[in-house]
Short mmCIF file of C-alpha atoms in Angstrom, two decimals:
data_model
loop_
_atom_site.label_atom_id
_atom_site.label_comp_id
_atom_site.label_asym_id
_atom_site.label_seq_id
_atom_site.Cartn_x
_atom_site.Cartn_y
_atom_site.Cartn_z
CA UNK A 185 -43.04 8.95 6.56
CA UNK A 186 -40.39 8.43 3.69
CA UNK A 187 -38.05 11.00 5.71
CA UNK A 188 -35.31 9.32 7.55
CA UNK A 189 -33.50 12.20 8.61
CA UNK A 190 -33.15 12.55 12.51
CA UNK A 191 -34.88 15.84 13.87
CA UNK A 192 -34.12 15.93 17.52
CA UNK A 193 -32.19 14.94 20.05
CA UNK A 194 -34.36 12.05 21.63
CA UNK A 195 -34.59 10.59 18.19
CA UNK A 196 -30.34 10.63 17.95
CA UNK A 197 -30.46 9.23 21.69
CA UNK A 198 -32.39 6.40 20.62
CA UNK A 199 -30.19 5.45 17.62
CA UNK A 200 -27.26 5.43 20.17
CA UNK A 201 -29.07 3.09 22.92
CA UNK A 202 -25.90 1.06 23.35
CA UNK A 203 -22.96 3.96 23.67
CA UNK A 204 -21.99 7.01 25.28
CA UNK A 205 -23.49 10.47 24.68
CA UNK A 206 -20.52 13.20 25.36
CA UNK A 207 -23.30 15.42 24.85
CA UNK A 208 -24.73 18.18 22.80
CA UNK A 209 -24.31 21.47 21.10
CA UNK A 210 -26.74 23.85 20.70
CA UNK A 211 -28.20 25.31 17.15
CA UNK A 212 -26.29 28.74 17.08
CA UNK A 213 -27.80 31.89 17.17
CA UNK A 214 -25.76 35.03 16.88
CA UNK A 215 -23.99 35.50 20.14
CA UNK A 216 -25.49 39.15 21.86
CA UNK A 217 -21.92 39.54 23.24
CA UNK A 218 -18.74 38.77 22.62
CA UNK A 219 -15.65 37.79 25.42
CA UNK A 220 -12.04 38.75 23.29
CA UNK A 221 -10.18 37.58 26.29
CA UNK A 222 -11.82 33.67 25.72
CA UNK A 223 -10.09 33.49 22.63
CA UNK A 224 -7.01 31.66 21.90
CA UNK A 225 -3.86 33.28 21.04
CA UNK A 226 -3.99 32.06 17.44
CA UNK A 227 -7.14 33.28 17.11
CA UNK A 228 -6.19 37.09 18.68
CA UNK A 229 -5.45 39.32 15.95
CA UNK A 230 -5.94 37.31 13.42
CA UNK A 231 -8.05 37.94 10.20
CA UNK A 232 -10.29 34.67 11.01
CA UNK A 233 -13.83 33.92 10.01
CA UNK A 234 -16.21 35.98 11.89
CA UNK A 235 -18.59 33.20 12.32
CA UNK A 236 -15.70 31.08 13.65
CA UNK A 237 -14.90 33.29 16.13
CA UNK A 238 -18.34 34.08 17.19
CA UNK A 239 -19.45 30.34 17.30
CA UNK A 240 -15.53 29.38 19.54
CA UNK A 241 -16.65 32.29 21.95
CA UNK A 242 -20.32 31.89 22.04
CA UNK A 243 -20.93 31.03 26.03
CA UNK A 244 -23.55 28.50 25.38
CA UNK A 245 -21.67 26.31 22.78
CA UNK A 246 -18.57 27.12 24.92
CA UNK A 247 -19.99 25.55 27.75
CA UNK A 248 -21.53 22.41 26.34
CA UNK A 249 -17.64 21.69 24.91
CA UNK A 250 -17.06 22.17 28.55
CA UNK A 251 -18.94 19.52 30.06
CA UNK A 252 -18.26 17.08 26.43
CA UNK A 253 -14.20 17.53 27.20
CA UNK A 254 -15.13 16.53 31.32
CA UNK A 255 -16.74 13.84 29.99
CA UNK A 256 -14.55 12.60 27.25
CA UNK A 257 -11.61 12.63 30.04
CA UNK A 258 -14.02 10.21 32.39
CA UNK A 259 -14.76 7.79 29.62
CA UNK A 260 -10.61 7.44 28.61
CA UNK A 261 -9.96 7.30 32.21
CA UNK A 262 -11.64 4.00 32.24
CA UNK A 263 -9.60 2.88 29.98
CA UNK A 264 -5.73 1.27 30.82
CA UNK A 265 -4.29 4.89 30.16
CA UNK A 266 -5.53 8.02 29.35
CA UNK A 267 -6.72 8.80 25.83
CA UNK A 268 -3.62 10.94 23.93
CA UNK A 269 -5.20 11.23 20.44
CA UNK A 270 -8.74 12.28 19.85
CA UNK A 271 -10.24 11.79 15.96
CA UNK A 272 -13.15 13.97 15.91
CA UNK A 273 -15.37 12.70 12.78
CA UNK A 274 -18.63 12.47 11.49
CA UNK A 275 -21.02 10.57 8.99
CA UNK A 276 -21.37 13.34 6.43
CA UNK A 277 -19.91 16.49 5.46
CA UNK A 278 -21.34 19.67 7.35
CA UNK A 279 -21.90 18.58 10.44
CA UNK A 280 -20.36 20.86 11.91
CA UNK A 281 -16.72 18.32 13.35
CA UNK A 282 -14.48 20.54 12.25
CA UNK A 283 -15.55 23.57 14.45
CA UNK A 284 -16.13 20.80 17.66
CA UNK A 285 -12.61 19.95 17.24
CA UNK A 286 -11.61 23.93 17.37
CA UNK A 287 -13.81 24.15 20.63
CA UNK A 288 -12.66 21.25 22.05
CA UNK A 289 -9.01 21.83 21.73
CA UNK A 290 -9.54 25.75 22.63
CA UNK A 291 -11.45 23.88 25.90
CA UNK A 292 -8.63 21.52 27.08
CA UNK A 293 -6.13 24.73 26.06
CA UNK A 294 -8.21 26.64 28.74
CA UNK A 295 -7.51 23.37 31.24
CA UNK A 296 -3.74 24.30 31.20
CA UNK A 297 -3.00 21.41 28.33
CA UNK A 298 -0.78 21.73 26.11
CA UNK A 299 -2.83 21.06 23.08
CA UNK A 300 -1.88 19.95 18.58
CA UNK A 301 -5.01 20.05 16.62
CA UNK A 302 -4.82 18.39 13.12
CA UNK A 303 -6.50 18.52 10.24
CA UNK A 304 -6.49 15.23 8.70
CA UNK A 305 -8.90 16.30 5.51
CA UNK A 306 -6.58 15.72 3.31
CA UNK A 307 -9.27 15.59 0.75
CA UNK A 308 -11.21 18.78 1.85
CA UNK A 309 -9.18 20.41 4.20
CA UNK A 310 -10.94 23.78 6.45
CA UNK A 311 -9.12 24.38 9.24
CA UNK A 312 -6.48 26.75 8.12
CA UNK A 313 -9.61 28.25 6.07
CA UNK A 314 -11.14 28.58 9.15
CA UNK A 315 -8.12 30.21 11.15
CA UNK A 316 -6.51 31.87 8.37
CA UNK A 317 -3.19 29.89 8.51
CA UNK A 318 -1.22 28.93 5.45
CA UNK A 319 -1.49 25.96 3.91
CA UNK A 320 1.40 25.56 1.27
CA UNK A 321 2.69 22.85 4.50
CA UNK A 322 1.22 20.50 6.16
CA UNK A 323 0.52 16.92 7.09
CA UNK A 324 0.73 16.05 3.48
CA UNK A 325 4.20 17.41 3.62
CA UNK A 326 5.53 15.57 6.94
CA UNK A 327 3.80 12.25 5.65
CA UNK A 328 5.48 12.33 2.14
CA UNK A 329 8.52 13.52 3.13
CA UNK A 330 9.14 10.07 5.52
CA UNK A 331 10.62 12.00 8.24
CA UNK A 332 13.07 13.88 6.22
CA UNK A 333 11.47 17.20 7.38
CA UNK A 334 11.22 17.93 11.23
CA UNK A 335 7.81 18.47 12.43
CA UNK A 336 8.60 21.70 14.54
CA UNK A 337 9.34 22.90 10.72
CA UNK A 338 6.17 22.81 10.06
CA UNK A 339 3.42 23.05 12.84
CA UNK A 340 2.12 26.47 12.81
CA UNK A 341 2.84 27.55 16.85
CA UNK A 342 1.99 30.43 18.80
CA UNK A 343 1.83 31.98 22.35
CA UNK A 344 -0.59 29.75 23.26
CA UNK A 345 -1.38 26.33 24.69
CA UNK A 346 -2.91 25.30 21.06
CA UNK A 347 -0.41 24.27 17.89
CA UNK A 348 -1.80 24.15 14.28
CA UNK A 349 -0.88 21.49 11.74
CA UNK A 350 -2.44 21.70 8.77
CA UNK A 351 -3.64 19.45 5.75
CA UNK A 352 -0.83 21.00 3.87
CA UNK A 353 -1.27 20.56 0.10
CA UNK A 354 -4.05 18.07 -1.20
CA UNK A 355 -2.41 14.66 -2.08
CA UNK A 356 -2.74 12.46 -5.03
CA UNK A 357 -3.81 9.55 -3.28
CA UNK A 358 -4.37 10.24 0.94
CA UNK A 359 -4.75 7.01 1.69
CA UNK A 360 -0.94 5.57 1.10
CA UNK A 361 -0.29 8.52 3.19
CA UNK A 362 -2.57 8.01 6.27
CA UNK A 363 -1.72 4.23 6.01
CA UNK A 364 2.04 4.82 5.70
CA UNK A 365 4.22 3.52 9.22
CA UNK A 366 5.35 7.48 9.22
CA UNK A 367 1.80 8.07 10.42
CA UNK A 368 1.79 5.65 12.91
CA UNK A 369 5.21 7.02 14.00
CA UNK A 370 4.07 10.88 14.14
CA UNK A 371 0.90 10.41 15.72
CA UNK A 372 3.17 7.99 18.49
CA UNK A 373 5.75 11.28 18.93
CA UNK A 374 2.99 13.39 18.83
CA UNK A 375 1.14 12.40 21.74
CA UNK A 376 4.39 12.44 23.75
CA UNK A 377 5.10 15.58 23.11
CA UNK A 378 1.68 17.52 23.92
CA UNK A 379 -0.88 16.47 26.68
CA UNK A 380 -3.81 16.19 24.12
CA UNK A 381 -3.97 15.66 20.09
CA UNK A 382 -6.97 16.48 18.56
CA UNK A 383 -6.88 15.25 14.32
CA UNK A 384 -10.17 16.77 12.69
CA UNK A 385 -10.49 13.69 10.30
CA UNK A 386 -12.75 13.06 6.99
CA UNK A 387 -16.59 12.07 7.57
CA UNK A 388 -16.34 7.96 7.92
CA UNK A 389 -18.95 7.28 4.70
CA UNK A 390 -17.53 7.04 1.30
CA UNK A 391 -13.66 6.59 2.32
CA UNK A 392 -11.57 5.13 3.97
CA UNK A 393 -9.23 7.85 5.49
CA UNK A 394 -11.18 8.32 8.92
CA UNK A 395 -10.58 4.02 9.43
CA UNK A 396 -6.68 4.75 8.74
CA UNK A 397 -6.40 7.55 11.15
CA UNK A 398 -8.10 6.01 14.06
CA UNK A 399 -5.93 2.82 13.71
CA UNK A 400 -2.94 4.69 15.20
CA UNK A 401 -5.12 7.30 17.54
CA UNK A 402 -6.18 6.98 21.10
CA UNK A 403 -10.16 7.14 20.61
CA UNK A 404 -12.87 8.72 18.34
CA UNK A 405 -15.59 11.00 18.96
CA UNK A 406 -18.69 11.20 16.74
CA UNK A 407 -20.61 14.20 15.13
CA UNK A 408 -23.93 13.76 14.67
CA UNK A 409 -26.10 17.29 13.15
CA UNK A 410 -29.72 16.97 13.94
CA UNK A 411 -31.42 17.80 10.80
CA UNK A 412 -28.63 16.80 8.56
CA UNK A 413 -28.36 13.09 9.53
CA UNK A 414 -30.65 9.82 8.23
CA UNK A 415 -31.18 7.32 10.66
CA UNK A 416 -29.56 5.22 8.10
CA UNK A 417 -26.38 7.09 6.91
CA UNK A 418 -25.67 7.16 11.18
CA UNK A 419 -26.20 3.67 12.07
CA UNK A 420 -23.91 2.76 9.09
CA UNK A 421 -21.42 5.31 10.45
CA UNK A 422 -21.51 3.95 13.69
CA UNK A 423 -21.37 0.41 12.92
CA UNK A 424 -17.80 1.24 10.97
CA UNK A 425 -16.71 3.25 14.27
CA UNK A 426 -17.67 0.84 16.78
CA UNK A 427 -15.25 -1.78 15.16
CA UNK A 428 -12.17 0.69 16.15
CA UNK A 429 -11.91 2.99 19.40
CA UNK A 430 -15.17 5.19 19.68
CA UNK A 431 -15.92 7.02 22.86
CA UNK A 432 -19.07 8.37 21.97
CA UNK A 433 -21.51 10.52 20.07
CA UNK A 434 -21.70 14.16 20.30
CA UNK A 435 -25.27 15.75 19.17
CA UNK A 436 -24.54 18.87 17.32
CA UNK A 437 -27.18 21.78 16.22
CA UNK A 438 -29.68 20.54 19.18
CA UNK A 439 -32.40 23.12 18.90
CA UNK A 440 -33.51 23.42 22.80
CA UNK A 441 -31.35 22.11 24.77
CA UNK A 442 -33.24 19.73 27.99
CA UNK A 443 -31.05 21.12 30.38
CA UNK A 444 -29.68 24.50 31.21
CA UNK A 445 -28.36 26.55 34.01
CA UNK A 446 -30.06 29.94 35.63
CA UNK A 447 -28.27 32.18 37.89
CA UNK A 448 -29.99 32.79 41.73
CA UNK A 449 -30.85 36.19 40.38
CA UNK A 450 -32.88 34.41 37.17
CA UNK A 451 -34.29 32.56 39.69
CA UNK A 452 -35.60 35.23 41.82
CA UNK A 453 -37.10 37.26 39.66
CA UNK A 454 -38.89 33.71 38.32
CA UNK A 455 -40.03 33.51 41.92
CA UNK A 456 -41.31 37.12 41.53
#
């Protein structure tokens, strides 16, 4: 009874009575086969984390992201304009944002956009851990520097759809950075430049970085891991996010997901 911590998905949808479900991930399980030609260029040849690449590739996660992106573009369309700059965020730490942002941008890559996907962390920066990029520039850099270094100096591109830009090096103090009117001004040429940023920020408890970064982005998206969140720690979250630009929630780790497609020829032999 003393356990607070949400265990399924009806228990996250009732927390979130009053906003948008994207929709959910599913818990992963090893993927039986792999699909090479899914992957993004970046990702192609690359010495990446095998779990990254299994999880980016995996056909059931890849098709939730699917129907989340559809669904993020239908809530921004009902907006005045179209949402440019997605912060993908959760309450905690491992929750699992980080990777959502990788399948979301690898998903709207796949869509024909051209795509920048951001790591914000600059407190605990993963995603050139995660894609094997270097780090020794970044954000940090572009921020500090006031717009004395140009940006195509720095973002990691490749044959692909999908640009990188890192944390870069780990600041003294993140949150003159994110706050700075450089920010402002490189998210702003950013998202005239590419047809969808995607900025992988901090989780929203404990700092303040996430509020800084959504105050110059489009929208937010929230993370929420069953069997790693309270009921408490996400209401707080969501109270913080709902006072800026959030979208919605998306329900990571969901054990069985409540709806899923079968092929005729499942269906036959079913009927067999």
């Amino acid at each position: 009874m003393q356990d607070d911590t949400v265990r399924t998905y009806d228990e996250l949808e009732q927390q979130i009575s009053s906003l948008s479900l994207l929709g959910m991930t599913p818990q992963y399980f090893q993927a039986e086969e792999s699909n090479s030609n899914f992957l993004p260029q970046f990702l192609k040849g690359q010495s990446v984390s095998p779990l990254t690449i299994e999880i980016v590739q995996w056909l059931p996660f890849r098709e939730s992201l699917d129907l989340i992106y559809k669904n993020i573009q239908l809530n921004s369309y009902s907006q005045e304009s179209p949402v440019r700059s997605l912060v993908i965020t959760s309450a905690l730490p491992g929750e699992g944002k980080s990777t959502i942002a990788l399948g979301l941008a690898t998903c709207a890559a796949r869509l024909h956009k051209r795509v920048l996907l951001i790591d914000a962390d600059m407190r605990s920066p993963t995603l050139h851990k995660k894609l094997n990029l270097p780090n020794d520039r970044g954000l940090s850099t572009l921020l500090a520097s006031n717009g004395n270094i140009d940006s195509r100096d720095v973002i990691q591109s490749s044959n692909s759809t999908i640009d990188i830009l890192t944390a870069g090096p780990i600041p003294s103090d993140s949150v003159t950075l994110l706050s700075s009117e450089w920010m402002q001004k490189l998210i702003s040429r950013f998202e005239q430049e590419y047809d969808l940023v995607i900025i992988d920020s901090p989780p929203v408890l404990g700092t303040v970085d996430t509020i800084q970064i959504a105050s110059c982005s489009g929208g937010v998206v929230a993370v929420g891991r069953i069997d790693r969140i309270t009921r408490g720690e996400f209401s707080q979250a969501i109270s913080v996010l709902q006072k800026l630009n959030l979208i919605g929630v998306i329900a990571n780790a969901v054990k069985e997901l409540p709806h899923s497609y079968k092929s005729v020829d499942e269906d036959d032999e079913e009927d067999e």
